[in-house]
XYZ file of C-alpha atoms in Angstrom:
581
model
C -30.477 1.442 -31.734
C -27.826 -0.861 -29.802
C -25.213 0.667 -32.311
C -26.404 4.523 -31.905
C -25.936 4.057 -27.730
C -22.447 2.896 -28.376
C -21.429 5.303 -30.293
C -23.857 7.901 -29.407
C -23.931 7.700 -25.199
C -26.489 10.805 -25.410
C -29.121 8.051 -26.622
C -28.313 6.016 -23.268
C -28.371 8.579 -20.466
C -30.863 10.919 -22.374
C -33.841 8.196 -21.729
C -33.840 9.104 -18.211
C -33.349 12.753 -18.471
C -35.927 14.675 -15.817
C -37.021 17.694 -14.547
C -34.847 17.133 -11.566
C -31.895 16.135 -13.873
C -32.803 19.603 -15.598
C -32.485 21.544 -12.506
C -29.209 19.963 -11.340
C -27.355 20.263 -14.836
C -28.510 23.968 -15.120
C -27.694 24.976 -11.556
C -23.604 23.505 -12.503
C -23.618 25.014 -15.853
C -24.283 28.603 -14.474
C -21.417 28.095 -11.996
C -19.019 26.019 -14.322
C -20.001 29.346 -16.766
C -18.822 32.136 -14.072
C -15.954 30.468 -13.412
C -15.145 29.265 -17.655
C -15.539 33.022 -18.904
C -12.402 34.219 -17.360
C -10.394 31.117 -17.564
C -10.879 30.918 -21.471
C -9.267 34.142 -21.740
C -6.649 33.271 -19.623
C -5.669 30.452 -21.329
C -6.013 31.783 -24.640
C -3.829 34.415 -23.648
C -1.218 31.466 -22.550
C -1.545 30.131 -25.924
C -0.700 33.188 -27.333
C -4.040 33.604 -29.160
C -6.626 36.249 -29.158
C -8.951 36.517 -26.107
C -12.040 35.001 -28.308
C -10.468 32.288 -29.280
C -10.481 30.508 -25.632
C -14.214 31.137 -25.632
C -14.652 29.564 -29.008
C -12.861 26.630 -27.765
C -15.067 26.168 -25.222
C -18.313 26.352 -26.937
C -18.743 23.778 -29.515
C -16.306 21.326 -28.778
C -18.351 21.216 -25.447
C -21.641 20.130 -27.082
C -19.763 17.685 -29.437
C -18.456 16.013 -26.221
C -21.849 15.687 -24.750
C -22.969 13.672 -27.472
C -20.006 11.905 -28.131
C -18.567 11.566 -24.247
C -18.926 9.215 -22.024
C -18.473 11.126 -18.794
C -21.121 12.924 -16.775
C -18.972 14.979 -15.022
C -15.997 15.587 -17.639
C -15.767 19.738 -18.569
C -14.112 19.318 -21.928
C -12.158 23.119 -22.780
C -8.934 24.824 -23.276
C -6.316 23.964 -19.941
C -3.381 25.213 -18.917
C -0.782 22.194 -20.138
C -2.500 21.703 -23.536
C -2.313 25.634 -24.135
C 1.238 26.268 -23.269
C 2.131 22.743 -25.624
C 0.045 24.747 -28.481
C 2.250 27.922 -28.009
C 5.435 26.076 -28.346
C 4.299 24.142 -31.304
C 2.768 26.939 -33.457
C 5.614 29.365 -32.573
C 7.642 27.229 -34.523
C 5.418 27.649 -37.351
C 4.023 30.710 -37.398
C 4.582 34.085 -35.873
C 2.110 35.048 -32.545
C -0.163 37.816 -33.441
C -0.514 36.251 -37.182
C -2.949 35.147 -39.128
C -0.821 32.345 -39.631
C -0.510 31.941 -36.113
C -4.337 31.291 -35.639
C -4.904 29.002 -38.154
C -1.469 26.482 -37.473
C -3.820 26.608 -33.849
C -6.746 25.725 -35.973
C -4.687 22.773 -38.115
C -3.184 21.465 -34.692
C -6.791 21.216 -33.196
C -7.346 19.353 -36.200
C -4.532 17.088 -36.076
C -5.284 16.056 -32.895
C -8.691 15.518 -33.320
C -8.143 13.261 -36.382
C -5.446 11.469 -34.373
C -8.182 10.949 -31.372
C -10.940 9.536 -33.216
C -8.623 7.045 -35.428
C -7.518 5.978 -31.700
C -10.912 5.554 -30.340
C -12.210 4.173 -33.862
C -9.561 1.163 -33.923
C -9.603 1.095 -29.845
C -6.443 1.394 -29.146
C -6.942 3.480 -25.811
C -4.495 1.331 -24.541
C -1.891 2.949 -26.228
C -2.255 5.790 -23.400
C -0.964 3.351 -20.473
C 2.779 3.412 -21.710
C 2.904 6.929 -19.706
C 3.499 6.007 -16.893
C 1.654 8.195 -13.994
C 4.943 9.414 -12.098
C 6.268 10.824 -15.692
C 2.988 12.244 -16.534
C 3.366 13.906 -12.784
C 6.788 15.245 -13.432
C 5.535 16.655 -16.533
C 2.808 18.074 -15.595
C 4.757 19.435 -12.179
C 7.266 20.763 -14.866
C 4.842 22.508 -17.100
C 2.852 24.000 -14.507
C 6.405 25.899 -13.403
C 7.077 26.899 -16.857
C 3.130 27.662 -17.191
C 3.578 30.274 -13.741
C 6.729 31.570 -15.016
C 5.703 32.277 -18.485
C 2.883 34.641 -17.148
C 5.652 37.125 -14.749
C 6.041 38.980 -17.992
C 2.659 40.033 -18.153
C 2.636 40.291 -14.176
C 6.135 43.299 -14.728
C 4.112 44.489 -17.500
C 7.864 43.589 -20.102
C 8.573 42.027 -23.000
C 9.716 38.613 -21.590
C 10.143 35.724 -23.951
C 11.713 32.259 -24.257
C 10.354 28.936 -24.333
C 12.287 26.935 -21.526
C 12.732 28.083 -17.849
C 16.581 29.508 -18.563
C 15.689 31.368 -20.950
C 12.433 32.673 -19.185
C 14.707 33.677 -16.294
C 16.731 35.289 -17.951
C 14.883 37.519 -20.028
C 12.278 38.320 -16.937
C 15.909 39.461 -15.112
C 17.129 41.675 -18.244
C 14.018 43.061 -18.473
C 14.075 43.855 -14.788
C 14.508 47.728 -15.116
C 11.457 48.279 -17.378
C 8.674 46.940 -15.136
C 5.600 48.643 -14.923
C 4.754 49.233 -11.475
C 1.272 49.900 -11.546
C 1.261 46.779 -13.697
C 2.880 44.748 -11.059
C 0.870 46.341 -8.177
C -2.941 44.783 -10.300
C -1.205 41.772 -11.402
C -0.060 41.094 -7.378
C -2.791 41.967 -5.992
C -4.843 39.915 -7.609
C -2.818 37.021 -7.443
C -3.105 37.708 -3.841
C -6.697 37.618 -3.638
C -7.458 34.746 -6.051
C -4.857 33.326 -3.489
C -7.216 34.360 -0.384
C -10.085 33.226 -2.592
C -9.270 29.681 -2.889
C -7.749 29.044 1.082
C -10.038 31.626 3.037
C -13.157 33.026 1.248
C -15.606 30.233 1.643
C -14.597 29.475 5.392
C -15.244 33.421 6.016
C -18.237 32.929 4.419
C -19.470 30.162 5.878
C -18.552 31.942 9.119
C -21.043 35.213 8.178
C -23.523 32.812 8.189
C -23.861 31.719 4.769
C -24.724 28.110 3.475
C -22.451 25.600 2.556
C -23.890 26.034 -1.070
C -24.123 29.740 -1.985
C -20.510 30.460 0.227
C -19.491 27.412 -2.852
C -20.883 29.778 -5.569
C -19.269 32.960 -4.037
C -15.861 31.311 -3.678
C -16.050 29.591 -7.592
C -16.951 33.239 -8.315
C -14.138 34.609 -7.181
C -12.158 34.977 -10.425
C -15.198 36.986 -11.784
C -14.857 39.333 -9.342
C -10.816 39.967 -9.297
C -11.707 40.591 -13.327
C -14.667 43.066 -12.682
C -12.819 45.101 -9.865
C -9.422 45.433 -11.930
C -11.374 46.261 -15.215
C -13.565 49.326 -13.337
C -10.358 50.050 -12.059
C -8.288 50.437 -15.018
C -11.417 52.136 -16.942
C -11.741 54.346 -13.970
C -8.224 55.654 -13.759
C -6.895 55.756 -16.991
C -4.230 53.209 -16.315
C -4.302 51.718 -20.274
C -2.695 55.605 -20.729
C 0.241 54.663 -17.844
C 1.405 51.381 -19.638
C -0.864 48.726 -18.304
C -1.734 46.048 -21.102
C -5.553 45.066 -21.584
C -7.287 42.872 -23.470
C -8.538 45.368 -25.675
C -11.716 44.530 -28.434
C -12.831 41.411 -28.827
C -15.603 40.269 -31.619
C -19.208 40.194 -30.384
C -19.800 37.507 -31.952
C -20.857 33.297 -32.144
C -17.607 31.097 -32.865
C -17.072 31.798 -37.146
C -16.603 29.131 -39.650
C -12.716 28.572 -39.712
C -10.855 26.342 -41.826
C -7.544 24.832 -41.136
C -4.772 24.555 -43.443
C -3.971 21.953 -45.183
C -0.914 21.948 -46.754
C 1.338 19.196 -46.410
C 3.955 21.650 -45.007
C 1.755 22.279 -42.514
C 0.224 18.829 -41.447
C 3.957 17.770 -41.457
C 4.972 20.482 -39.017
C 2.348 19.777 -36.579
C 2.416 16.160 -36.627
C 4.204 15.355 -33.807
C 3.240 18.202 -31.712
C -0.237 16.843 -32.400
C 0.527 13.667 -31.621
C 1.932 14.614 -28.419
C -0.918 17.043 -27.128
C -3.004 13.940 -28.107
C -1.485 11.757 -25.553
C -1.233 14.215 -22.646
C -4.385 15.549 -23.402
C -6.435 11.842 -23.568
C -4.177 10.626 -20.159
C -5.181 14.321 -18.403
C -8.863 13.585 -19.600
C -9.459 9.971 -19.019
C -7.689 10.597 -15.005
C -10.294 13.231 -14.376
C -13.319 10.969 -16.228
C -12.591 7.890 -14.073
C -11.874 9.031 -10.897
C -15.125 11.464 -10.910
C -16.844 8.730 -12.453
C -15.962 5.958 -9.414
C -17.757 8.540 -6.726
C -20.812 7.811 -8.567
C -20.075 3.844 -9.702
C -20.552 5.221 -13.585
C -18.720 3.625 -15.941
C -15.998 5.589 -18.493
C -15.189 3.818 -22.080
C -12.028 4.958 -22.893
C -11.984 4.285 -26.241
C -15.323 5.831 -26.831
C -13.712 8.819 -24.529
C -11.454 9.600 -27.599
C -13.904 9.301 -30.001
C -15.390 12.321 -28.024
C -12.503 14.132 -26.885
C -11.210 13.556 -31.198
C -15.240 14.746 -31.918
C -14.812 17.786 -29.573
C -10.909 19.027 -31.472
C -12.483 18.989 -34.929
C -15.326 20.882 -33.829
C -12.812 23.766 -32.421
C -10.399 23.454 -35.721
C -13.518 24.255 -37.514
C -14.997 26.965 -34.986
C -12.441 28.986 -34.042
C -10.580 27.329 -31.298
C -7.578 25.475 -30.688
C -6.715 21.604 -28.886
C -9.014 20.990 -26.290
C -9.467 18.132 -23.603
C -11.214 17.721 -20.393
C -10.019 19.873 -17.808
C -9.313 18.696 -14.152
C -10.057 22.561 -12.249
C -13.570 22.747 -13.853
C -14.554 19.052 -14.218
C -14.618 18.900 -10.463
C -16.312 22.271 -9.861
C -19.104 20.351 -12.235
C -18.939 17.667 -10.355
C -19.530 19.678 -7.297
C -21.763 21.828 -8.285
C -24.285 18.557 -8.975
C -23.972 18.231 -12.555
C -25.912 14.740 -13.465
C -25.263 14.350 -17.418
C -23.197 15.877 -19.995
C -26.115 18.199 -21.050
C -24.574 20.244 -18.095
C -21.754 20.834 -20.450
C -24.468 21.534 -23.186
C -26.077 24.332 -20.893
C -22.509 25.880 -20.360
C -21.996 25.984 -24.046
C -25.095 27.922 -24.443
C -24.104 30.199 -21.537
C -20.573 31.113 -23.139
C -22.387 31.426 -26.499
C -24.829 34.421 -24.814
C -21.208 35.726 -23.174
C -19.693 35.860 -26.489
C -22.456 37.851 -27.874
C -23.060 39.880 -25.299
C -20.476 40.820 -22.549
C -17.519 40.974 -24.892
C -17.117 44.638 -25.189
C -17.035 44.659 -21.126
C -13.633 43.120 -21.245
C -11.898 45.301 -23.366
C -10.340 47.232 -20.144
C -9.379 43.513 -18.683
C -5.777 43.850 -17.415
C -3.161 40.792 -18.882
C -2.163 41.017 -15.501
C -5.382 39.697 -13.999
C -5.633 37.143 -16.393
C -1.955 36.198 -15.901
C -2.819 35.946 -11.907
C -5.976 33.837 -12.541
C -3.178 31.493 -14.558
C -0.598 31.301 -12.081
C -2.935 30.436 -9.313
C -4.579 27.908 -11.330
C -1.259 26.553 -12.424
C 0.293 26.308 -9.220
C -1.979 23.547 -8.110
C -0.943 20.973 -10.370
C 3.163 21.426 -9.278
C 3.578 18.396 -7.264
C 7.052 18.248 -5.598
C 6.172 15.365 -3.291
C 5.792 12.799 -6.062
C 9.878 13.589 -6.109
C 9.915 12.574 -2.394
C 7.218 9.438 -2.981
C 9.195 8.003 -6.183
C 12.621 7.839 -4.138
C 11.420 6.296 -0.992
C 9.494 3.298 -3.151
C 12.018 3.032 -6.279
C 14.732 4.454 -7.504
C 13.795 4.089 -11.058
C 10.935 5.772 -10.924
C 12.566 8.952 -8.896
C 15.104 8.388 -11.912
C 11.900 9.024 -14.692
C 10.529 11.353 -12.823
C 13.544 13.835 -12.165
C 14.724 13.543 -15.431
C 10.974 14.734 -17.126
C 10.694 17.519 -14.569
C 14.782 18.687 -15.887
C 13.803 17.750 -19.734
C 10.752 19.854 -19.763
C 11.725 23.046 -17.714
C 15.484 22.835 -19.754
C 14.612 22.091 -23.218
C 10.854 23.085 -23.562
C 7.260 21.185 -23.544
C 7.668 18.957 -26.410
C 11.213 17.235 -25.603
C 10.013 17.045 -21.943
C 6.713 15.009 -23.102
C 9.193 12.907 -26.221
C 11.386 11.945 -23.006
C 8.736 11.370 -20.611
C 7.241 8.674 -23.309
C 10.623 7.178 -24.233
C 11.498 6.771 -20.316
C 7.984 5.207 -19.887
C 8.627 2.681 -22.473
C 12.223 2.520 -21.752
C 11.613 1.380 -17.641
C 8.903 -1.306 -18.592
C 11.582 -3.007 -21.021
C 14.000 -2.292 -18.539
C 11.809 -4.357 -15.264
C 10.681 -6.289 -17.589
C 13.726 -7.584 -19.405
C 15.271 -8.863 -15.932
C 11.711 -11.079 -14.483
C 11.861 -11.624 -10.775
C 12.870 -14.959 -10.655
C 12.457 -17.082 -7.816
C 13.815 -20.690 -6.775
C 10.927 -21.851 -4.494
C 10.473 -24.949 -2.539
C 8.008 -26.822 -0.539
C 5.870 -25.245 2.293
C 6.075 -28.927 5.149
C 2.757 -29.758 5.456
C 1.392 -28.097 2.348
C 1.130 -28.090 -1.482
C 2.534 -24.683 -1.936
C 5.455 -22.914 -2.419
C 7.291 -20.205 -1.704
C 10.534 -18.464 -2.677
C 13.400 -20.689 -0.896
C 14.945 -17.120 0.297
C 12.416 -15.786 2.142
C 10.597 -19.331 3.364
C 11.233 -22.413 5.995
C 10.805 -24.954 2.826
C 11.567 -28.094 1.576
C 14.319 -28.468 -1.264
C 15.554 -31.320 -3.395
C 19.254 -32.013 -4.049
C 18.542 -33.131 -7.535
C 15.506 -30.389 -8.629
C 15.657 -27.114 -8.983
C 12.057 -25.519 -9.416
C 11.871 -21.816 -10.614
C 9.229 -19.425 -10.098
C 8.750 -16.930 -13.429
C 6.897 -13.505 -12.323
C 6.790 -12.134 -15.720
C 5.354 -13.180 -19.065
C 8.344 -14.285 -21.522
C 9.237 -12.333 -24.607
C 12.026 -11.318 -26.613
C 13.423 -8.946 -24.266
C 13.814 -11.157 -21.387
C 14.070 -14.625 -23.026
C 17.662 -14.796 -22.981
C 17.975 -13.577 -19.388
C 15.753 -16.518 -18.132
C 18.068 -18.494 -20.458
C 21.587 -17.551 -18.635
C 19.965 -17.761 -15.240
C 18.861 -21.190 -15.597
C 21.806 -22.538 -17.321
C 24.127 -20.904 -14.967
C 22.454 -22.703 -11.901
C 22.728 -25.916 -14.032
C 26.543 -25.610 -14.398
C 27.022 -24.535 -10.843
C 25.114 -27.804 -9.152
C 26.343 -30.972 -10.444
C 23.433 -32.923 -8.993
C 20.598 -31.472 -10.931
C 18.368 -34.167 -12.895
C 15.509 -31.891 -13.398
C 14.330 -28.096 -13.852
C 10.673 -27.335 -13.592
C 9.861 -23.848 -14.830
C 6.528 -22.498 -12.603
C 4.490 -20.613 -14.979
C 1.657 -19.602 -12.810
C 2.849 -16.164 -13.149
C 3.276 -16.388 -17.235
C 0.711 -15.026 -19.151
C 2.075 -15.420 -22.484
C 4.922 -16.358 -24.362
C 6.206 -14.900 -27.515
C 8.084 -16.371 -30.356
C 11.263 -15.169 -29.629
C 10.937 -16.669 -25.871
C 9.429 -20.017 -27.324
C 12.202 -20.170 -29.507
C 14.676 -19.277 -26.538
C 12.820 -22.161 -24.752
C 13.736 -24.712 -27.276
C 17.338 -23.844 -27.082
C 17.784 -24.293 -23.647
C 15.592 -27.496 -23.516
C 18.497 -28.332 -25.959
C 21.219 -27.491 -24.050
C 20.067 -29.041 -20.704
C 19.566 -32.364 -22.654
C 23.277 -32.172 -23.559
C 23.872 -31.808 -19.716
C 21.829 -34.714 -19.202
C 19.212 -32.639 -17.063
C 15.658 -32.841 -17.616
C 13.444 -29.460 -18.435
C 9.994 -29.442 -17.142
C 6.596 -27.003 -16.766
C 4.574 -26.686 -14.473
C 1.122 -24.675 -14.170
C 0.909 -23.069 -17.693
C -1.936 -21.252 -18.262
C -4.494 -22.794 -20.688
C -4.067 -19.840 -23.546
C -0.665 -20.670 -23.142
C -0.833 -24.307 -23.861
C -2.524 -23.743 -26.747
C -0.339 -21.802 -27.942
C 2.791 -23.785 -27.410
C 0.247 -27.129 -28.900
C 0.438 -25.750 -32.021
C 4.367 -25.878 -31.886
C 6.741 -29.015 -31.812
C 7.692 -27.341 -28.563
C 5.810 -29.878 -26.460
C 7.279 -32.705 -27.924
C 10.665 -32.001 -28.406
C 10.178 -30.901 -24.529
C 12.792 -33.315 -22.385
C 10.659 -33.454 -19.446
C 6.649 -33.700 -18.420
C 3.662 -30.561 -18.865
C 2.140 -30.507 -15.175
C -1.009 -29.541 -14.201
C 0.371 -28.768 -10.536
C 3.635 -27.602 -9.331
C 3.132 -30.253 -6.053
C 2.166 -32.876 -8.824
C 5.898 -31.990 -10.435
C 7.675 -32.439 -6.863
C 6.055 -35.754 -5.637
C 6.922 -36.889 -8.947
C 10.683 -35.758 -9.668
C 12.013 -34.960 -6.062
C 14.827 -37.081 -4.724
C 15.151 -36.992 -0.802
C 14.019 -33.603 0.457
C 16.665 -31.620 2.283
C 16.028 -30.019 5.936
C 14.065 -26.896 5.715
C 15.830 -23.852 5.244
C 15.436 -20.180 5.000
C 17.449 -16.835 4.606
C 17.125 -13.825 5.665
C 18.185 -12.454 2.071
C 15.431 -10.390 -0.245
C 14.242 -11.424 -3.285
């Protein structure tokens, strides 16, 4: 049974389930419903598949999560970033509007899924922290302008095209001449509403004298009702005969039995894409998971999080669908709307099933504009200029990673601005970490600690030099620990001893140990001492089962004071600087 609650959370918060718990998760479903049936469209329409296939995608793999998922609040689905990284990737593949199209969607979901629940399987969730979070903002800032722009084509009611902002432009400016204007009069005024909606509905509400909880309904509503007024609208007047683009039929039906393809052509295509949308899918996810989670004190496992999130992509490569992960717009409406357990996402499953069955053949006058408005507005929430502003006022390197994702991604498309934004992640923690803050430290008078000689009043030896490590040791900063040290050496004549504080060390690789041994060399040719002081006890052990410690010139001590009583000649007058380090 232990096993089965691991692996199966459903078996853990299911014991408690009540009638209250009922209530609660049926009351969010019904909104987190409303507000899903127009957004799957939408996003399926971004994706540059059928209408259906965004409800599909939100129907099973949302049950699968709530038996596999460890979140309570998490609203696993189709969103905005993972939909526009599944058009680029099939529409290298396949063309849109093809049954080829749909089912390199279906292998991709697939992909990803697989890729997911290996992950989780072999917990290696960790993998997810080389993206750094300003990256993941930039890209994310950057898609969500390429998402917007992407969706002013169905706004003029032209052609449009391209997958990178330039060539968006461009096309959107050629194209110019042949806008539809009563397309562009429904797609603006309904951007303008859902606009309204989000800032000013609920405070109007509130002000009529409506409660704080159905003025919350009305304005999560909103959506619903930009889609109902345009459709009656469009059905009313004829406008599908004056050039404005619907949705047109869509199957009354449950999500079908689909089956992705499995070629090695195809698998081989999608690989990369997959494994990209897996990444910025499982970091989107697991953000939304654990910060809804801490209002609440739950707990989120991420590696059992991909096991769900891998559970919930097979089920829509085999119903339908296309890559899924948990949403951040919808999670919190969940959230706010009360929802206790994942059955909430259960309930909305069922709900979206009965919509599928039932109110399909209402959308069929549904404007592409509308649904391109209830995009944009959605999309426009995530573009986050003042993480440029925040990255260059704390460092430079970071402003660096960002700006170049944001550039990447709107001038060379989704998947070379993700590839970068993972290459500059890795690339600026090899880059800190391959130059360690170093600092010389001395004695604090009248204590036992000590502090970096540049920024403290402390005491100082003429004949030790003590050396403060802020950074575990491996082979890409060995040698620079290396050069510092020996250049000090050379530059002070009266050095006897060098203690290396490793308080700060939590392990040290092969390549450093190895780097380590040559220098103790090297100092014993210039008849100066090399010491340690404060390893960690993991990192003793480690070096035990070398030579290391006995070929080591100088003493292991337990204390850094112990070191300094022991080796420090006369201590020289306090000093400090007013120099950084």
């Amino acid at each position: 049974m232990r096993l089965a609650r691991k692996y199966l959370p459903v078996f853990d918060w299911g014991r408690d389930y009540s009638r209250d718990t009922l209530s609660n998760d049926l009351i969010a479903a019904l909104i987190v419903t409303i507000m899903l049936i127009p957004q799957s469209l939408a996003y399926a329409l971004l994706a540059g598949l059928p209408p259906e296939a965004g409800i599909y995608a939100s129907i099973v793999p949302i049950i699968l999560y709530a038996i596999f998922g460890t979140s309570r609040a998490l609203a696993v689905g189709p969103v905005a970033v993972v939909s526009l990284m599944t058009a680029a990737a099939v529409g290298q593949v396949a063309e849109q509007g093809t049954m080829g199209y749909a089912t390199a969607a279906l292998t991709l979901a697939f992909l990803s899924g697989g890729m997911l629940l290996l992950l989780g399987v072999f917990r290696l969730g960790f993998l997810a922290n080389f993206l750094s979070h300003p990256v993941i903002a930039g890209f994310i800032t950057a898609s969500g302008i390429l998402i917007a722009t992407s969706q002013l084509k169905h706004i003029l009611g032209v052609q449009g095209g391209g997958h990178t902002l330039v060539e968006m432009v461009e096309r959107l400016i050629t194209q110019l001449g042949q806008t539809n204007v009563i397309t562009l009069v429904v797609g603006v005024t309904a951007t303008a509403f859902l606009f309204w909606v989000r800032k000013g509905l609920k405070p109007a509400l509130l002000k009529a004298g409506l409660t704080p909880r159905l003025a919350d309904i009305a304005t999560k509503a909103g959506p619903v009702a930009a889609v109902v007024v345009t459709t009656l609208v469009t059905w009313a007047f004829g406008l599908t005969e004056r050039g404005v683009a619907v949705v047109g039929s869509v199957p009354q039906a449950l999500p079908p039995l689909t089956m992705p393809d499995f070629s090695t052509e195809m698998l081989g295509a999608l690989f990369v894409p997959a494994l990209l949308i897996s990444i910025i899918g499982f970091v989107e996810s697991i953000s939304v998971a654990q910060t809804l989670a801490a209002k609440k004190r739950q707990r989120i496992n991420p590696d059992q999080e991909l096991i769900g999130l891998g559970a919930a992509n097979l089920g829509a490569a085999f119903t339908g669908g296309y890559p899924v992960t948990g949403g951040f717009a919808r999670s919190v409406v969940n959230f706010d709307a009360g929802a206790e357990t994942p059955a909430a996402g259960a309930y909305t499953a069922v709900g979206l099933a009965i919509a599928a069955v039932a109110l399909t053949p209402l959308v069929y006058f549904l404007p592409k504009a509308t649904l391109a408005a209830t995009i944009i507005v959605a999309v426009l929430s995530l573009v986050d200029f003042k993480i440029l502003k925040t990255s260059w006022t704390y460092s430079r390197a970071d402003f660096a990673a960002v700006l170049a994702t944001i550039l990447l991604t709107l001038g060379l498309g989704v998947e070379t601005g993700v590839t970068a934004g993972v290459v500059i992640s890795i690339g600026l923690f090899l880059y800190r970490t391959s130059k360690p803050h170093i600092a010389e430290v001395g004695l604090v008078p009248g204590t036992q600690h000590f502090r970096n000689v540049l920024r403290h009043m402390v005491e100082t030896s003429p004949t030790l030099l003590t050396i403060r490590i802020d950074e575990s040791l491996y082979f890409a900063n060995a040698r620079y620990l290396e050069d510092y040290v020996l250049d000090r050496v050379v530059k002070n004549p009266e050095l006897r001893d060098v203690v290396l504080m490793c308080s700060a060390v939590n392990e040290i690789d092969l390549s450093a140990l190895e780097s380590l041994e040559a220098l103790n060399t090297r100092l014993m040719g210039l008849n100066v001492r090399l010491h340690m002081s404060e390893v960690k006890g993991p990192v003793t052990d480690r070096l035990g089962r070398t030579h290391f410690l006995e070929a080591l010139s100088g003493e292991l001590f337990l204390a850094q004071y112990d070191a300094y009583q022991a080796l420090s000649a006369k201590p020289r007058e306090a000093q400090q600087s007013g120099a950084q380090a």
